[in-house]
Amino acid sequence: MEGIKHGLHYLTLEVRSSNLAAQRLYAEFGFVKTGVRPNYYQDNQEDAFIMWKGPM
């Protein structure tokens, strides 16, 4: 991974709470749910799950 060459140790992302397919995909790549951002999406005030991966 290019990021590792530049000293990257952790990755984070936000995913819609309703997007189960994306959550499963990210979990397959080693991401873990660690928190929630309430009302994160402006279009419908849907929550986002915070997912982290690392250390790499």
Coordinates of N, CA, C and O in Angstrom, one line a residue, residues 6-40:
H6 N 4.7 6.0 3.1 CA 4.8 7.3 3.6 C 4.5 7.4 5.1 O 4.2 8.5 5.6
G7 N 4.5 6.3 5.8 CA 4.4 6.3 7.3 C 3.0 6.2 7.8 O 2.8 6.4 9.0
L8 N 2.0 5.9 6.9 CA 0.7 5.7 7.4 C 0.5 4.5 8.3 O 1.0 3.4 7.9
H9 N -0.1 4.6 9.4 CA -0.3 3.5 10.3 C -1.8 3.1 10.5 O -2.1 2.0 10.9
Y10 N -2.6 4.1 10.4 CA -4.1 3.9 10.6 C -4.9 4.5 9.5 O -4.5 5.5 8.9
L11 N -6.1 3.9 9.3 CA -7.0 4.5 8.3 C -8.4 4.6 9.0 O -8.7 3.8 9.9
T12 N -9.1 5.6 8.7 CA -10.4 5.8 9.2 C -11.4 6.2 8.1 O -11.0 6.8 7.1
L13 N -12.7 5.9 8.3 CA -13.7 6.3 7.3 C -15.0 6.3 8.0 O -15.2 5.9 9.1
E14 N -16.0 7.0 7.3 CA -17.3 7.0 7.8 C -18.2 6.3 6.8 O -18.0 6.4 5.6
V15 N -19.2 5.6 7.3 CA -20.1 4.9 6.4 C -21.5 5.0 6.9 O -21.7 5.0 8.1
R16 N -22.5 5.1 6.0 CA -23.9 5.3 6.4 C -24.3 4.1 7.2 O -24.0 2.9 6.9
S17 N -25.1 4.3 8.3 CA -25.5 3.3 9.1 C -26.4 2.3 8.4 O -26.5 1.1 8.7
S18 N -27.1 2.7 7.3 CA -27.9 1.9 6.5 C -27.2 1.1 5.4 O -27.8 0.2 4.8
N19 N -25.9 1.4 5.2 CA -25.2 0.8 4.1 C -24.5 -0.5 4.6 O -23.3 -0.5 4.8
L20 N -25.3 -1.5 4.7 CA -24.7 -2.8 5.3 C -23.7 -3.5 4.4 O -22.7 -4.1 4.8
A21 N -23.9 -3.4 3.1 CA -23.0 -4.0 2.1 C -21.6 -3.3 2.2 O -20.6 -4.0 2.3
A22 N -21.6 -2.0 2.3 CA -20.3 -1.3 2.5 C -19.6 -1.7 3.8 O -18.4 -1.9 3.9
Q23 N -20.4 -1.8 4.9 CA -19.9 -2.1 6.2 C -19.3 -3.5 6.2 O -18.2 -3.7 6.7
R24 N -19.9 -4.5 5.5 CA -19.4 -5.8 5.4 C -18.1 -5.8 4.6 O -17.1 -6.5 4.9
L25 N -18.1 -5.0 3.5 CA -16.8 -5.0 2.7 C -15.7 -4.4 3.5 O -14.6 -4.9 3.5
Y26 N -15.9 -3.3 4.1 CA -14.9 -2.7 4.9 C -14.4 -3.6 6.0 O -13.2 -3.7 6.3
A27 N -15.3 -4.3 6.6 CA -14.9 -5.3 7.7 C -14.0 -6.4 7.1 O -13.1 -6.9 7.7
E28 N -14.3 -6.8 5.9 CA -13.4 -7.8 5.2 C -12.0 -7.3 5.0 O -11.1 -8.1 5.0
F29 N -11.9 -6.0 4.9 CA -10.5 -5.4 4.8 C -9.9 -5.0 6.1 O -8.9 -4.3 6.2
G30 N -10.6 -5.4 7.2 CA -10.0 -5.2 8.5 C -10.5 -4.0 9.3 O -10.0 -3.7 10.4
F31 N -11.4 -3.3 8.8 CA -12.0 -2.1 9.5 C -12.9 -2.6 10.6 O -13.7 -3.5 10.4
V32 N -12.9 -1.8 11.7 CA -13.7 -2.1 12.8 C -14.6 -0.9 13.2 O -14.0 0.2 13.2
K33 N -15.8 -1.1 13.5 CA -16.7 0.0 14.0 C -16.2 0.5 15.3 O -16.1 -0.3 16.3
T34 N -16.0 1.8 15.5 CA -15.5 2.3 16.7 C -16.3 3.5 17.3 O -16.1 3.9 18.4
G35 N -17.3 4.0 16.5 CA -18.1 5.1 17.0 C -19.2 5.4 16.0 O -19.4 4.8 15.0
V36 N -19.9 6.5 16.4 CA -21.1 6.9 15.6 C -21.0 8.5 15.5 O -20.7 9.2 16.5
R37 N -21.2 9.0 14.3 CA -21.4 10.4 14.1 C -22.9 10.7 13.9 O -23.4 10.4 12.8
P38 N -23.6 11.1 14.9 CA -25.1 11.3 14.8 C -25.4 12.4 13.7 O -24.7 13.4 13.6
N39 N -26.4 12.1 12.9 CA -26.9 13.1 11.9 C -25.8 13.6 11.0 O -25.8 14.7 10.6
Y40 N -24.9 12.7 10.6 CA -23.7 13.1 9.8 C -24.0 13.5 8.4 O -23.4 14.4 7.9

